Short mmCIF file of N, CA and C in Angstrom, two decimals:
data_model
loop_
_atom_site.label_atom_id
_atom_site.label_comp_id
_atom_site.label_asym_id
_atom_site.label_seq_id
_atom_site.Cartn_x
_atom_site.Cartn_y
_atom_site.Cartn_z
N MET A 1 -9.66 18.06 118.18
CA MET A 1 -11.39 18.20 118.22
C MET A 1 -11.77 16.76 117.30
N ILE A 2 -10.91 15.83 117.15
CA ILE A 2 -11.35 14.43 117.28
C ILE A 2 -12.30 14.16 118.54
N GLY A 3 -13.02 13.76 117.80
CA GLY A 3 -14.85 13.26 118.29
C GLY A 3 -15.51 14.20 119.05
N GLN A 4 -15.34 15.33 118.41
CA GLN A 4 -16.28 16.65 119.06
C GLN A 4 -16.90 16.79 118.15
N PHE A 5 -17.88 15.83 117.48
CA PHE A 5 -18.77 16.02 116.64
C PHE A 5 -19.93 17.43 116.72
N ALA A 6 -20.58 17.64 117.91
CA ALA A 6 -21.19 18.88 118.11
C ALA A 6 -20.63 19.93 117.96
N LYS A 7 -18.86 20.51 118.14
CA LYS A 7 -18.68 21.31 117.85
C LYS A 7 -17.88 21.36 116.30
N ALA A 8 -17.87 20.28 115.47
CA ALA A 8 -17.52 20.44 114.10
C ALA A 8 -18.93 21.00 113.27
N LEU A 9 -20.16 19.92 113.79
CA LEU A 9 -20.83 20.46 112.75
C LEU A 9 -21.28 22.17 112.36
N PRO A 10 -21.40 23.00 113.68
CA PRO A 10 -21.34 23.69 112.66
C PRO A 10 -20.59 24.31 111.30
N TRP A 11 -19.53 24.24 111.70
CA TRP A 11 -18.17 24.63 110.93
C TRP A 11 -18.65 23.84 109.14
N TYR A 12 -19.58 22.58 109.37
CA TYR A 12 -19.77 21.99 108.14
C TYR A 12 -20.94 22.79 107.56
N GLU A 13 -21.92 23.09 108.44
CA GLU A 13 -22.83 23.81 107.98
C GLU A 13 -22.53 24.84 107.58
N ARG A 14 -21.74 25.62 107.93
CA ARG A 14 -21.26 27.33 107.28
C ARG A 14 -20.92 26.90 105.92
N ALA A 15 -19.62 26.04 106.09
CA ALA A 15 -18.88 25.57 104.64
C ALA A 15 -19.93 24.99 103.52
N VAL A 16 -21.04 24.09 104.15
CA VAL A 16 -21.73 23.91 102.90
C VAL A 16 -22.55 25.08 101.95
N ALA A 17 -22.96 25.76 103.37
CA ALA A 17 -23.45 27.54 102.85
C ALA A 17 -22.79 28.42 101.94
N ALA A 18 -21.71 28.35 102.22
CA ALA A 18 -20.87 29.08 101.55
C ALA A 18 -20.26 28.33 100.30
N GLU A 19 -20.50 27.44 99.96
CA GLU A 19 -19.99 26.31 98.89
C GLU A 19 -21.33 26.41 97.92
N GLU A 20 -22.39 26.36 98.45
CA GLU A 20 -24.03 26.17 97.89
C GLU A 20 -23.68 27.78 97.00
N LYS A 21 -23.18 28.98 98.10
CA LYS A 21 -23.57 30.02 97.06
C LYS A 21 -22.24 30.37 95.45
N GLY A 22 -21.53 29.60 95.98
CA GLY A 22 -20.16 29.44 95.22
C GLY A 22 -19.14 30.46 95.07
N ASP A 23 -18.69 30.61 94.39
CA ASP A 23 -17.57 31.42 93.54
C ASP A 23 -18.42 33.28 93.66
N GLY A 24 -17.50 33.91 93.28
CA GLY A 24 -17.68 35.59 92.77
C GLY A 24 -18.74 35.50 91.76
N ARG A 25 -18.33 34.24 90.98
CA ARG A 25 -19.17 33.97 89.72
C ARG A 25 -20.22 33.33 89.89
N GLY A 26 -20.67 32.88 90.84
CA GLY A 26 -21.92 31.69 91.06
C GLY A 26 -21.40 30.25 90.86
N ARG A 27 -19.75 29.66 90.44
CA ARG A 27 -19.76 28.71 89.87
C ARG A 27 -19.65 27.74 91.25
N VAL A 28 -20.34 26.87 91.32
CA VAL A 28 -20.24 25.63 92.70
C VAL A 28 -19.13 24.83 92.26
N ASP A 29 -18.31 24.47 93.39
CA ASP A 29 -16.86 23.39 93.09
C ASP A 29 -18.00 21.93 93.73
N LEU A 30 -18.44 21.40 93.04
CA LEU A 30 -19.51 20.29 93.46
C LEU A 30 -18.50 19.27 94.22
N GLU A 31 -17.18 18.91 93.78
CA GLU A 31 -16.56 18.30 94.72
C GLU A 31 -16.31 19.13 96.17
N SER A 32 -15.85 19.76 96.32
CA SER A 32 -16.14 20.32 97.64
C SER A 32 -16.93 20.25 98.54
N LEU A 33 -17.83 20.56 98.16
CA LEU A 33 -19.46 20.81 98.24
C LEU A 33 -19.77 19.27 98.75
N GLY A 34 -19.78 18.04 97.97
CA GLY A 34 -19.76 16.84 98.58
C GLY A 34 -19.17 16.49 99.74
N THR A 35 -17.70 16.88 99.61
CA THR A 35 -16.90 16.31 100.90
C THR A 35 -17.02 17.02 102.03
N SER A 36 -17.73 18.38 102.02
CA SER A 36 -18.30 19.19 103.46
C SER A 36 -20.15 18.39 103.76
N LEU A 37 -20.38 18.07 102.76
CA LEU A 37 -21.89 17.05 102.98
C LEU A 37 -21.32 16.04 103.65
N ARG A 38 -20.79 15.18 103.39
CA ARG A 38 -20.14 13.96 103.46
C ARG A 38 -19.72 14.24 104.95
N ALA A 39 -18.76 14.87 105.45
CA ALA A 39 -18.25 15.16 107.12
C ALA A 39 -19.41 15.73 107.68
N GLY A 40 -20.44 16.48 107.38
CA GLY A 40 -21.69 16.81 108.04
C GLY A 40 -22.42 15.70 108.16
N THR A 41 -22.52 14.48 107.47
CA THR A 41 -23.08 13.62 107.58
C THR A 41 -22.99 12.96 108.77
N LEU A 42 -21.46 12.20 108.49
CA LEU A 42 -21.11 12.00 109.86
C LEU A 42 -20.94 12.42 111.10
N CYS A 43 -21.05 13.89 110.92
CA CYS A 43 -21.32 14.23 112.54
C CYS A 43 -22.82 14.29 113.03
N LEU A 44 -23.53 14.26 112.33
CA LEU A 44 -25.08 13.81 112.55
C LEU A 44 -25.19 12.60 112.88
N ARG A 45 -24.69 11.87 112.24
CA ARG A 45 -24.95 10.36 112.63
C ARG A 45 -24.23 9.57 113.65
N ARG A 46 -23.09 10.57 114.12
CA ARG A 46 -22.26 10.10 115.37
C ARG A 46 -23.26 10.73 116.46
N LEU A 47 -24.10 11.64 116.23
CA LEU A 47 -24.54 12.80 117.56
C LEU A 47 -26.19 12.04 117.00
N GLY A 48 -26.20 11.22 116.65
CA GLY A 48 -27.91 10.49 116.81
C GLY A 48 -28.92 11.22 116.16
N ARG A 49 -28.40 12.19 115.25
CA ARG A 49 -29.34 12.87 114.30
C ARG A 49 -29.36 12.23 112.80
N LEU A 50 -30.43 10.88 113.10
CA LEU A 50 -30.17 10.13 111.68
C LEU A 50 -31.09 10.76 110.44
N GLU A 51 -32.48 11.22 110.92
CA GLU A 51 -32.97 12.15 109.67
C GLU A 51 -32.27 12.74 109.26
N GLU A 52 -31.83 14.06 109.90
CA GLU A 52 -31.01 14.78 109.04
C GLU A 52 -29.45 14.39 108.70
N ALA A 53 -29.32 13.66 109.31
CA ALA A 53 -28.07 12.74 108.57
C ALA A 53 -28.08 12.15 107.09
N GLU A 54 -29.75 11.48 106.85
CA GLU A 54 -29.76 10.93 105.79
C GLU A 54 -29.92 12.24 104.79
N ALA A 55 -30.82 13.07 105.35
CA ALA A 55 -30.77 13.93 104.27
C ALA A 55 -29.47 14.92 103.58
N TRP A 56 -28.57 15.19 104.34
CA TRP A 56 -27.56 15.37 104.06
C TRP A 56 -26.79 14.22 103.01
N GLU A 57 -26.97 13.24 103.30
CA GLU A 57 -26.32 12.07 102.73
C GLU A 57 -26.97 11.68 101.04
N ARG A 58 -27.92 12.22 100.85
CA ARG A 58 -28.80 12.63 99.64
C ARG A 58 -28.11 13.59 98.81
N ARG A 59 -28.43 14.68 99.72
CA ARG A 59 -27.84 16.12 98.81
C ARG A 59 -26.24 15.76 98.25
N ALA A 60 -25.80 14.84 99.18
CA ALA A 60 -24.21 14.40 98.46
C ALA A 60 -24.52 13.34 97.34
N SER A 61 -25.39 12.77 97.25
CA SER A 61 -25.42 11.73 96.68
C SER A 61 -26.20 12.50 94.90
N ASP A 62 -26.72 13.06 94.95
CA ASP A 62 -27.29 14.29 94.26
C ASP A 62 -26.22 14.52 93.57
N LEU A 63 -25.00 15.19 93.73
CA LEU A 63 -24.46 15.63 93.17
C LEU A 63 -23.63 14.73 91.99
N ARG A 64 -22.91 13.51 92.78
CA ARG A 64 -22.65 12.90 91.71
C ARG A 64 -23.36 12.61 90.15
N PRO A 65 -22.79 12.47 89.39
CA PRO A 65 -22.95 12.19 88.20
C PRO A 65 -23.44 10.81 88.04
#
């Protein structure tokens, strides 16, 4: 799947959505969420969707202390 950014992006979108919901108690794993956001950012950049990539990157940056 290397280089298949269009196929990978939906997986990161689903991962981000699930991670934002958290576990059964609503706890969010910020490290995992940040990793998925940054991976999705890469996909979006490679697809030329720069504005969306910047939004995802800001979301990932907001997670850092």
